[in-house]
Amino acid sequence: QVQLVESGGGLVQPGGSLRLSCAASASGFMINAMGWFRQAPGKERELVATTITSGDNTIYADSLKGRFTISRDNAKNTVYLQMNNLKPEDTAVYYCNANVVVPGMVRSYWGQGTQVTVSS
């Protein structure tokens, strides 16, 4: 069974920073990608950033490049999202996602979500 546990959300003023963490327990299965998505009220869930294990690649939403940085500790199965110069439009529930290789397929798992609110 795969579980993702997120932490680090909260309330921050515009221009501030937050760091999100997501730890995965994958019962020995290989994780081939871990990343973050977000969903603002009334909007669809969207990609923030993701890391691909093979080739150590990262993918960012174009609009967030330069302000958000994703990193990963493979030994701990943990992914981090450093968010700088936060704006009110970054307010959303942030979800951790992991693609896990299980017998016969790759399955996508989600964390419970952590609220990020950017407001003065």
Short mmCIF file of N, CA and C in Angstrom, two decimals:
data_model
loop_
_atom_site.label_atom_id
_atom_site.label_comp_id
_atom_site.label_asym_id
_atom_site.label_seq_id
_atom_site.Cartn_x
_atom_site.Cartn_y
_atom_site.Cartn_z
N GLN A 1 0.85 -1.19 0.00
CA GLN A 1 0.00 0.00 0.00
C GLN A 1 0.88 1.23 0.00
N VAL A 2 0.46 2.25 -0.73
CA VAL A 2 1.22 3.48 -0.86
C VAL A 2 0.50 4.61 -0.15
N GLN A 3 1.22 5.33 0.68
CA GLN A 3 0.66 6.49 1.36
C GLN A 3 1.55 7.70 1.16
N LEU A 4 0.92 8.85 0.97
CA LEU A 4 1.64 10.11 0.83
C LEU A 4 1.20 11.04 1.95
N VAL A 5 2.15 11.59 2.67
CA VAL A 5 1.84 12.47 3.79
C VAL A 5 2.48 13.82 3.53
N GLU A 6 1.63 14.83 3.43
CA GLU A 6 2.08 16.18 3.12
C GLU A 6 2.16 17.03 4.38
N SER A 7 3.00 18.04 4.34
CA SER A 7 3.09 19.01 5.43
C SER A 7 3.64 20.32 4.89
N GLY A 8 3.45 21.39 5.66
CA GLY A 8 4.09 22.65 5.33
C GLY A 8 3.18 23.74 4.81
N GLY A 9 1.92 23.47 4.62
CA GLY A 9 1.03 24.53 4.16
C GLY A 9 0.72 25.52 5.27
N GLY A 10 -0.03 26.56 4.90
CA GLY A 10 -0.40 27.56 5.89
C GLY A 10 -0.74 28.89 5.28
N LEU A 11 -0.80 29.90 6.13
CA LEU A 11 -1.12 31.26 5.72
C LEU A 11 0.17 32.07 5.64
N VAL A 12 0.34 32.77 4.54
CA VAL A 12 1.54 33.57 4.36
C VAL A 12 1.16 34.87 3.65
N GLN A 13 1.90 35.93 3.92
CA GLN A 13 1.64 37.21 3.29
C GLN A 13 2.22 37.23 1.87
N PRO A 14 1.65 38.04 1.01
CA PRO A 14 2.23 38.17 -0.34
C PRO A 14 3.72 38.52 -0.26
N GLY A 15 4.50 37.86 -1.11
CA GLY A 15 5.94 38.03 -1.10
C GLY A 15 6.67 37.07 -0.18
N GLY A 16 5.92 36.34 0.62
CA GLY A 16 6.54 35.41 1.55
C GLY A 16 6.87 34.07 0.90
N SER A 17 7.37 33.16 1.73
CA SER A 17 7.81 31.85 1.25
C SER A 17 7.20 30.74 2.11
N LEU A 18 7.05 29.59 1.51
CA LEU A 18 6.66 28.37 2.20
C LEU A 18 7.39 27.20 1.58
N ARG A 19 7.57 26.17 2.37
CA ARG A 19 8.17 24.93 1.88
C ARG A 19 7.24 23.77 2.22
N LEU A 20 6.80 23.08 1.19
CA LEU A 20 5.97 21.91 1.37
C LEU A 20 6.82 20.65 1.30
N SER A 21 6.41 19.65 2.08
CA SER A 21 7.08 18.35 2.06
C SER A 21 6.06 17.25 1.83
N CYS A 22 6.48 16.18 1.19
CA CYS A 22 5.62 15.03 0.98
C CYS A 22 6.47 13.78 1.10
N ALA A 23 6.14 12.96 2.07
CA ALA A 23 6.86 11.71 2.29
C ALA A 23 5.99 10.55 1.81
N ALA A 24 6.59 9.69 1.02
CA ALA A 24 5.88 8.54 0.48
C ALA A 24 6.33 7.25 1.15
N SER A 25 5.38 6.44 1.53
CA SER A 25 5.68 5.08 1.97
C SER A 25 5.15 4.15 0.89
N ALA A 26 6.07 3.45 0.22
CA ALA A 26 5.68 2.72 -0.98
C ALA A 26 5.90 1.21 -0.88
N SER A 27 6.12 0.72 0.33
CA SER A 27 6.20 -0.72 0.57
C SER A 27 7.13 -1.44 -0.40
N GLY A 28 8.26 -0.80 -0.73
CA GLY A 28 9.24 -1.46 -1.57
C GLY A 28 9.03 -1.29 -3.06
N PHE A 29 7.91 -0.69 -3.47
CA PHE A 29 7.68 -0.44 -4.89
C PHE A 29 8.52 0.74 -5.36
N MET A 30 8.81 0.77 -6.63
CA MET A 30 9.60 1.86 -7.18
C MET A 30 8.69 3.04 -7.53
N ILE A 31 9.14 4.22 -7.15
CA ILE A 31 8.43 5.45 -7.51
C ILE A 31 9.15 6.06 -8.70
N ASN A 32 8.45 6.20 -9.83
CA ASN A 32 9.16 6.74 -10.98
C ASN A 32 8.88 8.21 -11.23
N ALA A 33 7.99 8.80 -10.44
CA ALA A 33 7.78 10.25 -10.53
C ALA A 33 7.09 10.72 -9.25
N MET A 34 7.48 11.88 -8.78
CA MET A 34 6.81 12.52 -7.64
C MET A 34 6.70 14.00 -7.93
N GLY A 35 5.59 14.58 -7.54
CA GLY A 35 5.44 15.99 -7.82
C GLY A 35 4.28 16.62 -7.08
N TRP A 36 3.95 17.84 -7.50
CA TRP A 36 2.91 18.63 -6.86
C TRP A 36 1.93 19.16 -7.89
N PHE A 37 0.67 19.12 -7.51
CA PHE A 37 -0.40 19.75 -8.25
C PHE A 37 -1.11 20.69 -7.30
N ARG A 38 -1.94 21.58 -7.84
CA ARG A 38 -2.73 22.45 -6.99
C ARG A 38 -4.10 22.67 -7.59
N GLN A 39 -5.04 22.98 -6.70
CA GLN A 39 -6.40 23.24 -7.14
C GLN A 39 -6.95 24.43 -6.37
N ALA A 40 -7.23 25.49 -7.09
CA ALA A 40 -7.83 26.68 -6.49
C ALA A 40 -9.35 26.55 -6.55
N PRO A 41 -10.07 27.27 -5.69
CA PRO A 41 -11.53 27.20 -5.69
C PRO A 41 -12.12 27.51 -7.07
N GLY A 42 -12.97 26.63 -7.55
CA GLY A 42 -13.63 26.84 -8.82
C GLY A 42 -12.78 26.54 -10.04
N LYS A 43 -11.58 26.03 -9.82
CA LYS A 43 -10.68 25.74 -10.94
C LYS A 43 -10.29 24.27 -10.96
N GLU A 44 -9.77 23.83 -12.10
CA GLU A 44 -9.32 22.46 -12.22
C GLU A 44 -7.95 22.29 -11.56
N ARG A 45 -7.66 21.05 -11.20
CA ARG A 45 -6.34 20.75 -10.65
C ARG A 45 -5.31 20.93 -11.76
N GLU A 46 -4.18 21.54 -11.40
CA GLU A 46 -3.14 21.80 -12.40
C GLU A 46 -1.78 21.39 -11.88
N LEU A 47 -0.90 21.07 -12.81
CA LEU A 47 0.47 20.72 -12.46
C LEU A 47 1.22 21.93 -11.94
N VAL A 48 1.94 21.72 -10.85
CA VAL A 48 2.88 22.73 -10.36
C VAL A 48 4.29 22.35 -10.81
N ALA A 49 4.73 21.17 -10.40
CA ALA A 49 6.05 20.69 -10.78
C ALA A 49 6.13 19.20 -10.46
N THR A 50 6.98 18.50 -11.21
CA THR A 50 7.17 17.09 -10.96
C THR A 50 8.59 16.69 -11.26
N THR A 51 9.06 15.63 -10.61
CA THR A 51 10.39 15.10 -10.86
C THR A 51 10.26 13.69 -11.38
N ILE A 52 11.04 13.39 -12.39
CA ILE A 52 11.05 12.07 -12.99
C ILE A 52 12.32 11.36 -12.53
N THR A 53 12.16 10.17 -11.94
CA THR A 53 13.32 9.48 -11.39
C THR A 53 14.35 9.18 -12.47
N SER A 54 13.90 8.59 -13.58
CA SER A 54 14.80 8.24 -14.66
C SER A 54 15.31 9.50 -15.33
N GLY A 55 16.61 9.70 -15.33
CA GLY A 55 17.18 10.88 -15.95
C GLY A 55 17.18 12.09 -15.06
N ASP A 56 16.58 11.96 -13.87
CA ASP A 56 16.59 13.06 -12.90
C ASP A 56 16.06 14.34 -13.53
N ASN A 57 14.94 14.24 -14.22
CA ASN A 57 14.35 15.40 -14.88
C ASN A 57 13.30 16.05 -14.01
N THR A 58 13.11 17.35 -14.19
CA THR A 58 12.05 18.08 -13.52
C THR A 58 11.23 18.84 -14.55
N ILE A 59 9.96 18.96 -14.28
CA ILE A 59 9.04 19.68 -15.16
C ILE A 59 8.28 20.68 -14.31
N TYR A 60 8.20 21.91 -14.78
CA TYR A 60 7.48 22.96 -14.08
C TYR A 60 6.37 23.53 -14.96
N ALA A 61 5.32 24.00 -14.31
CA ALA A 61 4.37 24.84 -15.02
C ALA A 61 5.11 26.11 -15.43
N ASP A 62 4.94 26.50 -16.66
CA ASP A 62 5.71 27.65 -17.18
C ASP A 62 5.53 28.89 -16.32
N SER A 63 4.32 29.10 -15.83
CA SER A 63 4.03 30.33 -15.09
C SER A 63 4.69 30.38 -13.73
N LEU A 64 5.21 29.24 -13.26
CA LEU A 64 5.78 29.18 -11.91
C LEU A 64 7.30 29.08 -11.91
N LYS A 65 7.87 28.92 -13.07
CA LYS A 65 9.34 28.84 -13.14
C LYS A 65 9.96 30.10 -12.56
N GLY A 66 11.00 29.89 -11.76
CA GLY A 66 11.70 31.03 -11.16
C GLY A 66 11.23 31.35 -9.76
N ARG A 67 9.99 31.00 -9.43
CA ARG A 67 9.50 31.25 -8.07
C ARG A 67 9.39 29.95 -7.26
N PHE A 68 9.09 28.85 -7.92
CA PHE A 68 8.92 27.57 -7.24
C PHE A 68 10.08 26.65 -7.63
N THR A 69 10.55 25.88 -6.65
CA THR A 69 11.61 24.92 -6.89
C THR A 69 11.24 23.58 -6.28
N ILE A 70 11.28 22.54 -7.07
CA ILE A 70 11.00 21.19 -6.58
C ILE A 70 12.32 20.47 -6.38
N SER A 71 12.40 19.68 -5.32
CA SER A 71 13.57 18.86 -5.07
C SER A 71 13.11 17.54 -4.47
N ARG A 72 14.00 16.59 -4.48
CA ARG A 72 13.60 15.24 -4.07
C ARG A 72 14.75 14.54 -3.39
N ASP A 73 14.43 13.85 -2.32
CA ASP A 73 15.40 12.99 -1.63
C ASP A 73 14.96 11.55 -1.89
N ASN A 74 15.61 10.91 -2.84
CA ASN A 74 15.18 9.57 -3.23
C ASN A 74 15.36 8.55 -2.10
N ALA A 75 16.37 8.76 -1.30
CA ALA A 75 16.62 7.82 -0.19
C ALA A 75 15.47 7.84 0.82
N LYS A 76 14.83 9.00 0.93
CA LYS A 76 13.72 9.14 1.88
C LYS A 76 12.37 9.10 1.21
N ASN A 77 12.34 8.93 -0.12
CA ASN A 77 11.08 8.98 -0.86
C ASN A 77 10.29 10.23 -0.50
N THR A 78 10.99 11.34 -0.46
CA THR A 78 10.38 12.61 -0.07
C THR A 78 10.61 13.65 -1.15
N VAL A 79 9.56 14.42 -1.43
CA VAL A 79 9.67 15.50 -2.40
C VAL A 79 9.31 16.81 -1.69
N TYR A 80 10.01 17.87 -2.06
CA TYR A 80 9.82 19.17 -1.45
C TYR A 80 9.42 20.19 -2.53
N LEU A 81 8.70 21.20 -2.10
CA LEU A 81 8.37 22.30 -2.99
C LEU A 81 8.66 23.60 -2.24
N GLN A 82 9.70 24.30 -2.68
CA GLN A 82 10.03 25.60 -2.12
C GLN A 82 9.32 26.66 -2.94
N MET A 83 8.49 27.45 -2.27
CA MET A 83 7.69 28.47 -2.95
C MET A 83 8.10 29.84 -2.44
N ASN A 84 8.60 30.66 -3.33
CA ASN A 84 9.07 32.00 -2.98
C ASN A 84 8.23 33.07 -3.67
N ASN A 85 8.29 34.27 -3.11
CA ASN A 85 7.56 35.41 -3.69
C ASN A 85 6.11 35.03 -3.98
N LEU A 86 5.47 34.48 -2.98
CA LEU A 86 4.11 33.99 -3.17
C LEU A 86 3.14 35.13 -3.45
N LYS A 87 2.14 34.81 -4.26
CA LYS A 87 1.14 35.78 -4.68
C LYS A 87 -0.25 35.28 -4.28
N PRO A 88 -1.20 36.18 -4.15
CA PRO A 88 -2.56 35.73 -3.80
C PRO A 88 -3.10 34.66 -4.75
N GLU A 89 -2.73 34.72 -6.01
CA GLU A 89 -3.22 33.73 -6.97
C GLU A 89 -2.60 32.35 -6.78
N ASP A 90 -1.62 32.24 -5.89
CA ASP A 90 -1.06 30.93 -5.55
C ASP A 90 -1.91 30.22 -4.49
N THR A 91 -2.90 30.91 -3.97
CA THR A 91 -3.78 30.30 -2.98
C THR A 91 -4.51 29.09 -3.58
N ALA A 92 -4.36 27.95 -2.94
CA ALA A 92 -4.93 26.71 -3.45
C ALA A 92 -4.67 25.59 -2.46
N VAL A 93 -5.30 24.46 -2.71
CA VAL A 93 -4.92 23.23 -2.02
C VAL A 93 -3.85 22.56 -2.88
N TYR A 94 -2.74 22.26 -2.26
CA TYR A 94 -1.61 21.65 -2.96
C TYR A 94 -1.61 20.14 -2.66
N TYR A 95 -1.53 19.36 -3.73
CA TYR A 95 -1.59 17.91 -3.60
C TYR A 95 -0.28 17.29 -4.07
N CYS A 96 0.21 16.37 -3.28
CA CYS A 96 1.37 15.57 -3.67
C CYS A 96 0.88 14.41 -4.54
N ASN A 97 1.68 14.07 -5.53
CA ASN A 97 1.34 12.96 -6.42
C ASN A 97 2.56 12.09 -6.62
N ALA A 98 2.34 10.79 -6.67
CA ALA A 98 3.43 9.85 -6.95
C ALA A 98 2.94 8.80 -7.93
N ASN A 99 3.75 8.52 -8.93
CA ASN A 99 3.50 7.41 -9.85
C ASN A 99 4.35 6.24 -9.40
N VAL A 100 3.69 5.15 -9.06
CA VAL A 100 4.35 4.01 -8.44
C VAL A 100 4.23 2.79 -9.35
N VAL A 101 5.36 2.11 -9.54
CA VAL A 101 5.36 0.89 -10.35
C VAL A 101 4.93 -0.27 -9.47
N VAL A 102 3.72 -0.77 -9.72
CA VAL A 102 3.20 -1.94 -9.02
C VAL A 102 3.10 -3.07 -10.04
N PRO A 103 2.94 -4.30 -9.62
CA PRO A 103 2.92 -5.40 -10.60
C PRO A 103 1.93 -5.17 -11.74
N GLY A 104 2.47 -5.10 -12.93
CA GLY A 104 1.64 -5.00 -14.12
C GLY A 104 1.27 -3.61 -14.56
N MET A 105 1.57 -2.59 -13.79
CA MET A 105 1.14 -1.26 -14.18
C MET A 105 1.84 -0.18 -13.37
N VAL A 106 1.60 1.06 -13.79
CA VAL A 106 2.01 2.22 -13.01
C VAL A 106 0.74 2.88 -12.48
N ARG A 107 0.68 3.07 -11.17
CA ARG A 107 -0.51 3.65 -10.56
C ARG A 107 -0.17 5.02 -9.99
N SER A 108 -1.16 5.89 -10.04
CA SER A 108 -0.98 7.25 -9.54
C SER A 108 -1.64 7.36 -8.17
N TYR A 109 -0.92 7.91 -7.22
CA TYR A 109 -1.42 8.08 -5.86
C TYR A 109 -1.39 9.56 -5.50
N TRP A 110 -2.33 9.96 -4.62
CA TRP A 110 -2.46 11.35 -4.20
C TRP A 110 -2.42 11.47 -2.69
N GLY A 111 -1.83 12.58 -2.23
CA GLY A 111 -1.92 12.91 -0.83
C GLY A 111 -3.25 13.55 -0.51
N GLN A 112 -3.44 13.88 0.76
CA GLN A 112 -4.72 14.42 1.20
C GLN A 112 -4.87 15.90 0.88
N GLY A 113 -3.77 16.54 0.54
CA GLY A 113 -3.80 17.96 0.20
C GLY A 113 -3.45 18.82 1.39
N THR A 114 -2.78 19.93 1.12
CA THR A 114 -2.44 20.90 2.17
C THR A 114 -2.79 22.30 1.66
N GLN A 115 -3.46 23.06 2.49
CA GLN A 115 -3.94 24.38 2.09
C GLN A 115 -2.82 25.41 2.16
N VAL A 116 -2.67 26.16 1.10
CA VAL A 116 -1.77 27.31 1.07
C VAL A 116 -2.63 28.55 0.80
N THR A 117 -2.56 29.51 1.70
CA THR A 117 -3.33 30.74 1.55
C THR A 117 -2.37 31.92 1.58
N VAL A 118 -2.42 32.72 0.54
CA VAL A 118 -1.56 33.89 0.43
C VAL A 118 -2.45 35.12 0.54
N SER A 119 -2.30 35.82 1.66
CA SER A 119 -3.19 36.95 1.92
C SER A 119 -2.55 37.89 2.93
N SER A 120 -2.85 39.17 2.79
CA SER A 120 -2.37 40.14 3.75
C SER A 120 -3.43 40.37 4.83
#
